[in-house]
PDB file of C-alpha atoms and ligand atoms in Angstrom:
ATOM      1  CA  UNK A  51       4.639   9.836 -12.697  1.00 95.00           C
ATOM      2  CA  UNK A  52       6.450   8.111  -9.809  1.00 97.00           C
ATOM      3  CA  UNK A  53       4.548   8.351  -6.869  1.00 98.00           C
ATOM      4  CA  UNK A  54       4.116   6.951  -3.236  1.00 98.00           C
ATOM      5  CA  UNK A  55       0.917   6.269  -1.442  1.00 98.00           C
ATOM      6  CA  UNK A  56       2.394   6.624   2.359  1.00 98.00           C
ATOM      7  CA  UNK A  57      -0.291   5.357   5.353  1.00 97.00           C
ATOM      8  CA  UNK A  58      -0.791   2.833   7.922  1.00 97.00           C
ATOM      9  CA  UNK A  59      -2.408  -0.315   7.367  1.00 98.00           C
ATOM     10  CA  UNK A  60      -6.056   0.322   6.510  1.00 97.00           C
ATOM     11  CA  UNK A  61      -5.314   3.793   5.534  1.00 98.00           C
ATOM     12  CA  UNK A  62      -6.800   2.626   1.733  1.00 98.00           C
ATOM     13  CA  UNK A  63      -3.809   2.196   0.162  1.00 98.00           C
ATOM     14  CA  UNK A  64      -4.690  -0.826  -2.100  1.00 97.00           C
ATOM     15  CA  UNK A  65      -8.184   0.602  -2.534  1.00 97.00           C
ATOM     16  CA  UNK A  66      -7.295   3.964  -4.136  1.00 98.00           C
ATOM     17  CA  UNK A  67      -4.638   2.928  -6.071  1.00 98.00           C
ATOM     18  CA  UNK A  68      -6.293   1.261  -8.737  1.00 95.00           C
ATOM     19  CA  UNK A  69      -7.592   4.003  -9.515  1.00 95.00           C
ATOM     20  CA  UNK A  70      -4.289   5.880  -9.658  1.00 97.00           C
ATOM     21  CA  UNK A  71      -3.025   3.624 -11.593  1.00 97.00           C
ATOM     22  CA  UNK A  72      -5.281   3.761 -14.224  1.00 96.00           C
ATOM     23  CA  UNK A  73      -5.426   7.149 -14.681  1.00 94.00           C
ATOM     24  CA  UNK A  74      -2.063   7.882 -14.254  1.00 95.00           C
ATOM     25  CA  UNK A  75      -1.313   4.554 -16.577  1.00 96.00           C
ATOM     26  CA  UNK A  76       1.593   3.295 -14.467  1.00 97.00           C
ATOM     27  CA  UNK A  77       1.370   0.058 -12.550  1.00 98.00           C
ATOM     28  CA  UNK A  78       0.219  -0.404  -9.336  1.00 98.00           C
ATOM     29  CA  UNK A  79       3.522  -2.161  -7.423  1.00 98.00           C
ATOM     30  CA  UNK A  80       1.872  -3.263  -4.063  1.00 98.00           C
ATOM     31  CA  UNK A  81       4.901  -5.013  -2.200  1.00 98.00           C
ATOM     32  CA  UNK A  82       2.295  -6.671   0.073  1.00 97.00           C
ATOM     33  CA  UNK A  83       0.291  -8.197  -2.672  1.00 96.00           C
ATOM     34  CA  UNK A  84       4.079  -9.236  -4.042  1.00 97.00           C
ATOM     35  CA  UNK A  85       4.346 -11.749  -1.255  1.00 97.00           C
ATOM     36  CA  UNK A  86       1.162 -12.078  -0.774  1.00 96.00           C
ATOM     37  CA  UNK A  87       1.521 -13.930  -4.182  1.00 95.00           C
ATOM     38  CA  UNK A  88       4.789 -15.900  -3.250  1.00 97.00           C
ATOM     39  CA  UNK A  89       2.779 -17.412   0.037  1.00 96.00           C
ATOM     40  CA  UNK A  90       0.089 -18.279  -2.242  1.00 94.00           C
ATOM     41  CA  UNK A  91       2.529 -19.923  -4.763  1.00 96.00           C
ATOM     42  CA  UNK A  92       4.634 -21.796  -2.577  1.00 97.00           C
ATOM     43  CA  UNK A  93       7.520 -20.185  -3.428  1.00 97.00           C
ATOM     44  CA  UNK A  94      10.930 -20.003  -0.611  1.00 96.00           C
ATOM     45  CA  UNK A  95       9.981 -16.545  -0.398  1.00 96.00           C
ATOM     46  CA  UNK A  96       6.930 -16.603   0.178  1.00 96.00           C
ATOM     47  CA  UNK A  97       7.445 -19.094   2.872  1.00 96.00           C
ATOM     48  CA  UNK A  98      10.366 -16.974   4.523  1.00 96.00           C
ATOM     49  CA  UNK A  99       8.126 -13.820   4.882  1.00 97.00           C
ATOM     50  CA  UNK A 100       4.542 -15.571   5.976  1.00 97.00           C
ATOM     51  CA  UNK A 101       6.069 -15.674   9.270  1.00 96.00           C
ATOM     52  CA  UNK A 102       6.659 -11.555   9.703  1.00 98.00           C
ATOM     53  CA  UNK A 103       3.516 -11.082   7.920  1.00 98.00           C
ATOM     54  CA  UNK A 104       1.202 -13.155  10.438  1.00 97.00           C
ATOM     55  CA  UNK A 105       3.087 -11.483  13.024  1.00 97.00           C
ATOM     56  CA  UNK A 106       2.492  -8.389  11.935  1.00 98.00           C
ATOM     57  CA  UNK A 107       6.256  -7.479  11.404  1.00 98.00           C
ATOM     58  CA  UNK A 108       8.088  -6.275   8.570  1.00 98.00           C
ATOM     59  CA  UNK A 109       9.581  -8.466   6.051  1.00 98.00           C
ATOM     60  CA  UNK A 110      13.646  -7.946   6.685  1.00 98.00           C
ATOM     61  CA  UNK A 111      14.982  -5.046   3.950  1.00 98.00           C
ATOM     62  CA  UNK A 112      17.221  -6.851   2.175  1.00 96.00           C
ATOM     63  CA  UNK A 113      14.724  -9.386   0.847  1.00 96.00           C
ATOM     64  CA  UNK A 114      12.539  -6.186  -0.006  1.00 98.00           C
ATOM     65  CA  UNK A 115      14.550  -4.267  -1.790  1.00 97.00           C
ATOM     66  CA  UNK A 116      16.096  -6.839  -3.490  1.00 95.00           C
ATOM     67  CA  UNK A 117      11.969  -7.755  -4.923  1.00 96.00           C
ATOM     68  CA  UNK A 118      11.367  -4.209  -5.935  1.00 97.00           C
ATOM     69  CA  UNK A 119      14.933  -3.541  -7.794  1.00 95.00           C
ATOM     70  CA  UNK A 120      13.421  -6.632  -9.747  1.00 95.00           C
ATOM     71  CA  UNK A 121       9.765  -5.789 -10.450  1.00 96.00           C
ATOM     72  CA  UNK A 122      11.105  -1.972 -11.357  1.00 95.00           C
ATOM     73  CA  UNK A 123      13.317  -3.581 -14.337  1.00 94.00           C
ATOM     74  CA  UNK A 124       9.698  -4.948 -15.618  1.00 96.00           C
ATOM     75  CA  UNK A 125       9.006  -3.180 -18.924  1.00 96.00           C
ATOM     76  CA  UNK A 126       5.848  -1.314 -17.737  1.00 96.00           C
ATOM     77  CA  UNK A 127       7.787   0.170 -14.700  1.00 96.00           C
ATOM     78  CA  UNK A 128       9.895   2.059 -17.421  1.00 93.00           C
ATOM     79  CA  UNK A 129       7.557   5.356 -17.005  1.00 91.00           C
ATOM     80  CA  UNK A 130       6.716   5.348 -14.025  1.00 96.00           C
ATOM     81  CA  UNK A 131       4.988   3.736 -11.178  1.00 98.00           C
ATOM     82  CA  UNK A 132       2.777   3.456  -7.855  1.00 98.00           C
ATOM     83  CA  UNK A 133       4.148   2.277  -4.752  1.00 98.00           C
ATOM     84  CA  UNK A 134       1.933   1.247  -2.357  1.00 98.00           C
ATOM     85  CA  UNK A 135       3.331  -0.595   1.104  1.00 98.00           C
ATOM     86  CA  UNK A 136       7.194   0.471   0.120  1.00 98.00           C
ATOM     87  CA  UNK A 137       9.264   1.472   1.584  1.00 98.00           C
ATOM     88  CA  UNK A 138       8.240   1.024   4.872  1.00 98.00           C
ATOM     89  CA  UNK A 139      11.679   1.819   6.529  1.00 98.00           C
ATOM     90  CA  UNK A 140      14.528   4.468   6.462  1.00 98.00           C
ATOM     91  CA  UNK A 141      17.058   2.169   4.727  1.00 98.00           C
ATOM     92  CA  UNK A 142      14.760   0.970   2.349  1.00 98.00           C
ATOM     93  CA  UNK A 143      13.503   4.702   1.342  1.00 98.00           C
ATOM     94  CA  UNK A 144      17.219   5.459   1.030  1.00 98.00           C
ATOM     95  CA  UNK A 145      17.693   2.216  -1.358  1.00 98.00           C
ATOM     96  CA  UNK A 146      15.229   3.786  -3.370  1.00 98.00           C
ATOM     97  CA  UNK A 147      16.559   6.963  -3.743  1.00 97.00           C
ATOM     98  CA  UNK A 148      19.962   5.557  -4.471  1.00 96.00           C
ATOM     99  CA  UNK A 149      18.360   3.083  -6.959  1.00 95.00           C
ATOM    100  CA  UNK A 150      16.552   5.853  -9.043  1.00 95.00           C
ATOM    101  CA  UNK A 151      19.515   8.377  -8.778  1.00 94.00           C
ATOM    102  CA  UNK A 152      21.198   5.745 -10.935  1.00 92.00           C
ATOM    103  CA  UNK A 153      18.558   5.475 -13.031  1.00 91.00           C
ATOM    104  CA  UNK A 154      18.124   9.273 -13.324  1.00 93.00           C
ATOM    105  CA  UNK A 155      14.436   8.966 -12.099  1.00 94.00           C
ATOM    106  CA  UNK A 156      13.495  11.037  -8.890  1.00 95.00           C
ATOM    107  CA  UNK A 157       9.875  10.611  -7.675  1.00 97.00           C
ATOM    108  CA  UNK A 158       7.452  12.900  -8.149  1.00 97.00           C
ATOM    109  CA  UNK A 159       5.385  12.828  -5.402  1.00 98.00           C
ATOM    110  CA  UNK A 160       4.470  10.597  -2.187  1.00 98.00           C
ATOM    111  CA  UNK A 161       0.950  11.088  -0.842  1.00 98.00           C
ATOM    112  CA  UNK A 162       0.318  10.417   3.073  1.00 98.00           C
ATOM    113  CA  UNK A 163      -3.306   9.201   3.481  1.00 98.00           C
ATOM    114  CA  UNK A 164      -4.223  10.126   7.065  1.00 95.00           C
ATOM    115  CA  UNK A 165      -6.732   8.082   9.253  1.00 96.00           C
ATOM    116  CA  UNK A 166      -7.566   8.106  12.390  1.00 93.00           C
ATOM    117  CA  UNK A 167      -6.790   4.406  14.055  1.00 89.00           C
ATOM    118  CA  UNK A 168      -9.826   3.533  15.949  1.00 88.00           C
ATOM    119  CA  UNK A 169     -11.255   3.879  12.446  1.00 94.00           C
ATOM    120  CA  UNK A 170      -8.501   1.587  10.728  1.00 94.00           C
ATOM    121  CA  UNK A 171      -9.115  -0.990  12.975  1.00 94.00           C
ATOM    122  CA  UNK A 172     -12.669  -1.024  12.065  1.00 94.00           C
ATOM    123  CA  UNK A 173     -11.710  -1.129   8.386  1.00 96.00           C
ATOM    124  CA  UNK A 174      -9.775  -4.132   8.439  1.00 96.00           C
ATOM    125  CA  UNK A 175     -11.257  -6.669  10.417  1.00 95.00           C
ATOM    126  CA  UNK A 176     -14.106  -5.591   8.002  1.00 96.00           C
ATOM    127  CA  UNK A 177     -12.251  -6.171   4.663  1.00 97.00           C
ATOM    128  CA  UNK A 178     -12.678  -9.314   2.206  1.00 97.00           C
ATOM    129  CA  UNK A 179     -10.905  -9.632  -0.795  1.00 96.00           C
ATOM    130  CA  UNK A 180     -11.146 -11.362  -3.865  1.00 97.00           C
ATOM    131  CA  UNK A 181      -9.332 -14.338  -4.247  1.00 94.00           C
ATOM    132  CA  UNK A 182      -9.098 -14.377  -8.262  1.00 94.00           C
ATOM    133  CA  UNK A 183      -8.914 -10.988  -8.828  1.00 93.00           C
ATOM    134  CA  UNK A 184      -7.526  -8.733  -6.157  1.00 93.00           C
ATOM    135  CA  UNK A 185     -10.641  -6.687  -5.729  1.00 96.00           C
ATOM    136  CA  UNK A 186     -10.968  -5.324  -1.731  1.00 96.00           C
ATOM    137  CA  UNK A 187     -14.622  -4.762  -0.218  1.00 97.00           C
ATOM    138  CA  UNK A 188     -15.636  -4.083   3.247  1.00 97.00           C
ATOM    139  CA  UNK A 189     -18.833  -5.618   4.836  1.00 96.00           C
ATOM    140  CA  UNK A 190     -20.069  -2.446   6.230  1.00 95.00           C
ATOM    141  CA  UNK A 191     -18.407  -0.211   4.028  1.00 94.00           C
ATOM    142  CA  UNK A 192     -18.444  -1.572   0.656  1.00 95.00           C
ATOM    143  CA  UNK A 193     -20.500  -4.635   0.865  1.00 96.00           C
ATOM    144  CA  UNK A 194     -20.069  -7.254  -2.281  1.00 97.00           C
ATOM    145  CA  UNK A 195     -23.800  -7.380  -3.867  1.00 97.00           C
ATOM    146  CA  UNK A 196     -23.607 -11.068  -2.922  1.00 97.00           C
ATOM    147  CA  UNK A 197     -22.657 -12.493  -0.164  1.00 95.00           C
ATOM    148  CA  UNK A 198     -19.047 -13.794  -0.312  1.00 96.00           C
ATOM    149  CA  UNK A 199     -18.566 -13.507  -3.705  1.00 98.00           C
ATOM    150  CA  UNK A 200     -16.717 -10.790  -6.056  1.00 98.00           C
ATOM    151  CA  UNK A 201     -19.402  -8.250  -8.084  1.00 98.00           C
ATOM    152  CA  UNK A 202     -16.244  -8.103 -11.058  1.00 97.00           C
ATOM    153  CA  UNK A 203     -15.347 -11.793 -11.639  1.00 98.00           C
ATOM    154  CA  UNK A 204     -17.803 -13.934  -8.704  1.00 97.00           C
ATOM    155  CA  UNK A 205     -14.343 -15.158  -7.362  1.00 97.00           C
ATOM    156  CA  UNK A 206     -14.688 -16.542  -3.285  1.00 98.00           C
ATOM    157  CA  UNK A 207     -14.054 -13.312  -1.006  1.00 98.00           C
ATOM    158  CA  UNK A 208     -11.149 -14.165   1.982  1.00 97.00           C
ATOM    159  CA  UNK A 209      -9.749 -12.076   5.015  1.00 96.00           C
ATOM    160  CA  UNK A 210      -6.346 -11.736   4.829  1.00 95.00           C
ATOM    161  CA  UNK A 211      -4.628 -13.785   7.733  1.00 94.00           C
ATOM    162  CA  UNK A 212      -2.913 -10.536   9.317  1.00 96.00           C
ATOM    163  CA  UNK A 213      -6.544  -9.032   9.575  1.00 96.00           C
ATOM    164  CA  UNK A 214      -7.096 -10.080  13.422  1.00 95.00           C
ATOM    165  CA  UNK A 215      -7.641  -7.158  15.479  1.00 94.00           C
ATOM    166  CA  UNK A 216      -4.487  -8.346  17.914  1.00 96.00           C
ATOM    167  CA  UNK A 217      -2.348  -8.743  14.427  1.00 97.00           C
ATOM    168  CA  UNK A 218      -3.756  -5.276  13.354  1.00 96.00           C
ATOM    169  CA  UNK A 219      -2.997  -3.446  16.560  1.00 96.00           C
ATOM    170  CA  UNK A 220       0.794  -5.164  16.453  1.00 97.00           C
ATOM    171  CA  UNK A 221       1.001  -3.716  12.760  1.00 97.00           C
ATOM    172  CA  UNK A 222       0.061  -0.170  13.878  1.00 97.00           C
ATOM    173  CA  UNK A 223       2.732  -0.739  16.288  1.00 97.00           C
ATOM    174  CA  UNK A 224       5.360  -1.258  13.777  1.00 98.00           C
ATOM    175  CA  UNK A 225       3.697   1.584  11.675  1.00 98.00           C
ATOM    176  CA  UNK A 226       4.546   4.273  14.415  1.00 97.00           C
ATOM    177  CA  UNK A 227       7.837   3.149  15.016  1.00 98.00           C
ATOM    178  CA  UNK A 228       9.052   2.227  11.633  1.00 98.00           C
ATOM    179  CA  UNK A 229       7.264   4.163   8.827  1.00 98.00           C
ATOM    180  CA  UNK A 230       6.216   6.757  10.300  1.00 97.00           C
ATOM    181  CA  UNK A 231      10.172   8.578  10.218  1.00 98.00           C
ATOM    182  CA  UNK A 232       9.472   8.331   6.286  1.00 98.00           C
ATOM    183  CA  UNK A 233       6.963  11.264   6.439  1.00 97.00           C
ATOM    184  CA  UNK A 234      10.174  13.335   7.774  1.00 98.00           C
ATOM    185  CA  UNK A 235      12.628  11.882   5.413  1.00 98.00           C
ATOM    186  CA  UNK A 236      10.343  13.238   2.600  1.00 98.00           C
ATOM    187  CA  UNK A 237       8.927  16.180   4.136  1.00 98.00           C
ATOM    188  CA  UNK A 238      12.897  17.333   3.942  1.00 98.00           C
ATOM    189  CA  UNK A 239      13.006  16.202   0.295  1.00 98.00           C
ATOM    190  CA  UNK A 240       9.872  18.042  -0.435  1.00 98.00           C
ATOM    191  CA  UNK A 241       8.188  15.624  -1.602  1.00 98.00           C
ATOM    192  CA  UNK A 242       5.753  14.882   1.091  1.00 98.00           C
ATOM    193  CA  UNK A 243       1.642  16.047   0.326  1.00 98.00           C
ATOM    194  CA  UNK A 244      -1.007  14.980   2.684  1.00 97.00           C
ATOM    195  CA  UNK A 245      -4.885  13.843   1.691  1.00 98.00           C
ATOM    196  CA  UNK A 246      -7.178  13.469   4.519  1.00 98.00           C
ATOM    197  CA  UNK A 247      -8.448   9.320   3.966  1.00 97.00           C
ATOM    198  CA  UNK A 248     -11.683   9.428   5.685  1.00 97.00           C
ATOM    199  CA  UNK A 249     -15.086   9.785   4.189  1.00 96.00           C
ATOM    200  CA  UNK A 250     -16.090   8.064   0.999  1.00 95.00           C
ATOM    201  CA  UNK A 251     -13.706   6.679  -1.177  1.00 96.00           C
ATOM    202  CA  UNK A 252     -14.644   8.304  -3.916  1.00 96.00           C
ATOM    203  CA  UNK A 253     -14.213  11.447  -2.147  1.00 98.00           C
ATOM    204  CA  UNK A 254     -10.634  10.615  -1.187  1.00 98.00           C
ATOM    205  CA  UNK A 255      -9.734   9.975  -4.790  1.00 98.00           C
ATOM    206  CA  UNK A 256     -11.266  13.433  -5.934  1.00 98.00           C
ATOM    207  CA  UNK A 257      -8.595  14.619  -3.067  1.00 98.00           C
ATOM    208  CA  UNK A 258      -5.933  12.429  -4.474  1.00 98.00           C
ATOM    209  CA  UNK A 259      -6.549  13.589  -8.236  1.00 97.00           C
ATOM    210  CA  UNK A 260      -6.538  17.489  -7.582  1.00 97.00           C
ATOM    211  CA  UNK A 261      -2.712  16.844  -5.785  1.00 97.00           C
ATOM    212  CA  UNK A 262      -1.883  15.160  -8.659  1.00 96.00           C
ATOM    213  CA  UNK A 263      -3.220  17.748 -10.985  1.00 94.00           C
ATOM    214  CA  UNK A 264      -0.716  19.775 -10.018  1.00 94.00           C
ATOM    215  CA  UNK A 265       1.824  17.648 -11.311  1.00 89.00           C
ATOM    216  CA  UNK A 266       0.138  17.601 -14.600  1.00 80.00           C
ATOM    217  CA  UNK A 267      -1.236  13.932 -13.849  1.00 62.00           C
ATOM    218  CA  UNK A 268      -5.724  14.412 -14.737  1.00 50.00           C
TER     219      UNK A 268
HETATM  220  P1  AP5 B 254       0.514  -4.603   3.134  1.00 76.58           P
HETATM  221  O1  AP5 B 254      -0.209  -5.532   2.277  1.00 76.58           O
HETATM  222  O2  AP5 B 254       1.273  -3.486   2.534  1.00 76.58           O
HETATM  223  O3  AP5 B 254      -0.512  -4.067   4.214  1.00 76.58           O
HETATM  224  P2  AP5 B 254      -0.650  -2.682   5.019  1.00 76.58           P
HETATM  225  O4  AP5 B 254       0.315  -1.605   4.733  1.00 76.58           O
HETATM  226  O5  AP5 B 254      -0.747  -3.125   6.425  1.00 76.58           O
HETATM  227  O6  AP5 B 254      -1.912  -2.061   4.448  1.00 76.58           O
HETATM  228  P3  AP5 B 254      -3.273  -2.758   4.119  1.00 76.58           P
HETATM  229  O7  AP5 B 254      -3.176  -3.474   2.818  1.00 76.58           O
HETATM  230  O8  AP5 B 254      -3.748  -3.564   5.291  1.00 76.58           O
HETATM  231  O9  AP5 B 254      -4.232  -1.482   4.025  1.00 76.58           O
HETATM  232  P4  AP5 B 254      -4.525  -0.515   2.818  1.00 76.58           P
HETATM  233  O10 AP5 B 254      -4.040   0.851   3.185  1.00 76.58           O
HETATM  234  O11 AP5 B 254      -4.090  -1.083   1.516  1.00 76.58           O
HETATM  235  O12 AP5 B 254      -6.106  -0.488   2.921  1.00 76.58           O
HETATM  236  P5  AP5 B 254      -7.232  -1.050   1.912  1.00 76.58           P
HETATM  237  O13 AP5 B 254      -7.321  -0.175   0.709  1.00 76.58           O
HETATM  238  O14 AP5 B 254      -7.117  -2.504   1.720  1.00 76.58           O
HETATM  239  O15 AP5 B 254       1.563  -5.397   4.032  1.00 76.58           O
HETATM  240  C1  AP5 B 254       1.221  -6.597   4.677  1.00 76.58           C
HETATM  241  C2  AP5 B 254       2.456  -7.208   5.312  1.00 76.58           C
HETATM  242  O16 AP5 B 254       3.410  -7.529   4.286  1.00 76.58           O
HETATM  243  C3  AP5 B 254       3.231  -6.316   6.289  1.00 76.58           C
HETATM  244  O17 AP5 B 254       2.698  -6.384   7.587  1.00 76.58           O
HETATM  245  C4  AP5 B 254       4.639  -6.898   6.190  1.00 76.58           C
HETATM  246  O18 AP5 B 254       4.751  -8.084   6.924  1.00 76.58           O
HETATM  247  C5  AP5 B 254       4.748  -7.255   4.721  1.00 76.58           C
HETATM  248  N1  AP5 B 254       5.290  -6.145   3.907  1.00 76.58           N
HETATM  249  C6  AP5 B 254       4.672  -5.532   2.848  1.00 76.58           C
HETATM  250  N2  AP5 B 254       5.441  -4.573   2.341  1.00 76.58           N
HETATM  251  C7  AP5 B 254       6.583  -4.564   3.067  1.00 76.58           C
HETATM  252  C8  AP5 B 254       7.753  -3.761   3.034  1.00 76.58           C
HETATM  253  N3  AP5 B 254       7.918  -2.776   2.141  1.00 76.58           N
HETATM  254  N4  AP5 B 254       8.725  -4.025   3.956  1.00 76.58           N
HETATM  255  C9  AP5 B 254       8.589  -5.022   4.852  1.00 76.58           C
HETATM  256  N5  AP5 B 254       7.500  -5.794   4.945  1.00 76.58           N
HETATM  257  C10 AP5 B 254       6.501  -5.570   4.059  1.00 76.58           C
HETATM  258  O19 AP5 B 254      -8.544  -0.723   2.789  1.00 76.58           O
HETATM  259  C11 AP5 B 254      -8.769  -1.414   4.017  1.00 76.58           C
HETATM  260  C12 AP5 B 254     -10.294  -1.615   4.212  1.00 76.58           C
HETATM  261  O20 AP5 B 254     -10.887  -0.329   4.352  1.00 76.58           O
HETATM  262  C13 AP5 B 254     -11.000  -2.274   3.011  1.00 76.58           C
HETATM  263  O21 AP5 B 254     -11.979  -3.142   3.493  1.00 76.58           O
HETATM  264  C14 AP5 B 254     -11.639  -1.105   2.254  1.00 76.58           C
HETATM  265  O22 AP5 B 254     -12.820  -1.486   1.592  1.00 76.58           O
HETATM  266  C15 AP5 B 254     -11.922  -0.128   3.378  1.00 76.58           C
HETATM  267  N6  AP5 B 254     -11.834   1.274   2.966  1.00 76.58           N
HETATM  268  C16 AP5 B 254     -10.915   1.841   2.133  1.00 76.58           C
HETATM  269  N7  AP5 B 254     -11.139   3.166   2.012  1.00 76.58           N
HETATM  270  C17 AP5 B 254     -12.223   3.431   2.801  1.00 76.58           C
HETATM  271  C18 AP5 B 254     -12.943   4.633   3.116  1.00 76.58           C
HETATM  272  N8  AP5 B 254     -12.618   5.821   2.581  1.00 76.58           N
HETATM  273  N9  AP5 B 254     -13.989   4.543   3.977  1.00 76.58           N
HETATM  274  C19 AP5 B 254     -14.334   3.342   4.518  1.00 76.58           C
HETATM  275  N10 AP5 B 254     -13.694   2.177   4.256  1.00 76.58           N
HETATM  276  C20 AP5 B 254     -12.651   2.227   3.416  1.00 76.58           C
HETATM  277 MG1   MG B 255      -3.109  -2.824   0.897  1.00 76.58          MG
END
C-alpha cells in the first residue's frame, strides 16, 4: 500500500499511523519527525528548518522533496509506505507524482482526517511526547499513567516547541492556504477518501481500517 494521511496539524496524524503502519507493514515516513530528528542531531538541516518550524511555516520544497526522494530509496520503502505531513504543497504533491511515475508506483489511497479547529487547538497545546521513543499522549486525552514519563519505555515526556497556541493558530493558517488545495488535486485524481477524526482514537482507526479494507489492506 502507498497511502497518505492528509489533515491539519492536530488532526492525529502521527497518532493513527502507527497503527497503519503496522498493519499495513509499511513504514511510517513522518517528514516532521524527519527534521524533527535533524534539529535534535545538530545536523545543517536541521538547523536551516528550526526556524520555519518555530514559526509555524513550511520548510521550503526543495529541501523537502529532496529528504523524501532519499528516505523512499530506503529498502523498507520498496513496498510501500505511509506519508504523514507530506506533501504539504502543490509542487511538492506534483514531485511526488512525477517521482513514483518513474518508479511505476501510483498511490493507492490518501485519507483526509477531518477535525474541527477549536478542537485541534485543544489537542495540541495538550500533547507530550516521548523523548526516546516517539510515543504522543495528551494530558486530558490520553494521559501517561505517570506523570511525565512514557508508559512504553519511561522516557521524559516534552511539548514540541511549535505547540504554543499563537504558533498553532499561525500553522492552521498555513494549513488553509497551503495544503488544503491538495484535497482538490487528489479529489481529481480520485484518490481522495475522507474519515471523520473526532471521537476516540480507537474509533477513528476502526474508520481508517474499513477504507482500507477496500483496498484489500485488513
Ligand atoms: P508536522 O510534524 O508534520 O506537524 P503537523 O502537520 O502540524 O501535525 P502534528 O504532528 O502537529 O499533528 P498530528 O496530526 O500528527 O496529530 P497527533 O497525532 O500528534 O510538521 C511540523 C513542522 O515541520 C511544520 O510546521 C513545518 O515547519 C515542518 N514540515 C513538516 N513536514 C513538512 C513538509 N512536507 N513541507 C514543509 N514543511 C514541513 O495528535 C495531536 C494530539 O491530539 C496528541 O496529543 C494526541 O494524543 C491527541 N489526539 C489524537 N487523536 C485524538 C482523538 N481522536 N481524540 C482526542 N485527542 C486525540
Ligand atoms: Mg504529527
Amino acid at each position: 500500500m502507498r497511502i497518505i494521511l492528509l489533515g491539519p496539524p492536530g488532526a492525529g496524524k502521527g497518532t493513527q499511523a502507527v497503527q497503519i503502519a503496522q498493519t499495513a507493514s509499511i513504514p511510517h515516513i513522518s517528514t516532521g519527525d524527519i527534521l524533527r530528528a535533524n534539529v535534535k542531531a545538530g545536523t545543517e538541516l536541521g538547523t536551516e528548518a528550526k526556524r520555519y518550524m518555530d514559526a509555524g511555516e513550511l520548510v521550503p520544497d526543495d529541501v523537502i522533496v529532496g529528504m523524501v526522494g532519499d528516505r523512499l530509496d530506503e529498502d523498507d520503502a520498496a513496498h510501500g509506505f505511509l506519508f504523514d505531513g507530506f506533501p504539504r504543497t502543490v509542487p511538492q504533491a506534483e514531485s511526488l507524482e512525477a517521482l513514483l511515475v518513474d518508479r511505476g508506483t501510483p498511490l493507492d489511497v490518501v485519507l483526509r482526517l477531518a477535525v474541527p479547529q477549536e478542537e485541534v487547538v485543544e489537542r495540541l497545546t495538550g500533547r507530550r511526547t516521548c523523548s526516546q521513543c516517539g510515543r504522543i499522549f495528551h494530558m486530558v486525552f490520553d494521559p501517561p499513567t505517570t506523570e511525565g514519563r512514557c508508559d512504553d519505555c519511561e522516557g521524559s515526556l516534552t511539548q514540541r516547541d511549535d505547540d504554543t497556541e499563537d504558533v498553532v493558530l499561525n500553522r492552521l493558517d498555513v494549513y488553509r492556504a497551503q495544503t488544503e488545495p491538495l484535497e482538490n488535486f487528489y479529489w481529481e485524481r480520485g484518490l481522495l477518501r475522507d474519515v471523520e477524526a473526532v471521537g476516540d482514537v480507537s474509533d477513528v482507526q476502526a474508520r481508517i481500517q474499513a477504507v482500507l479494507q477496500e483496498y484489500g489492506q485488513s
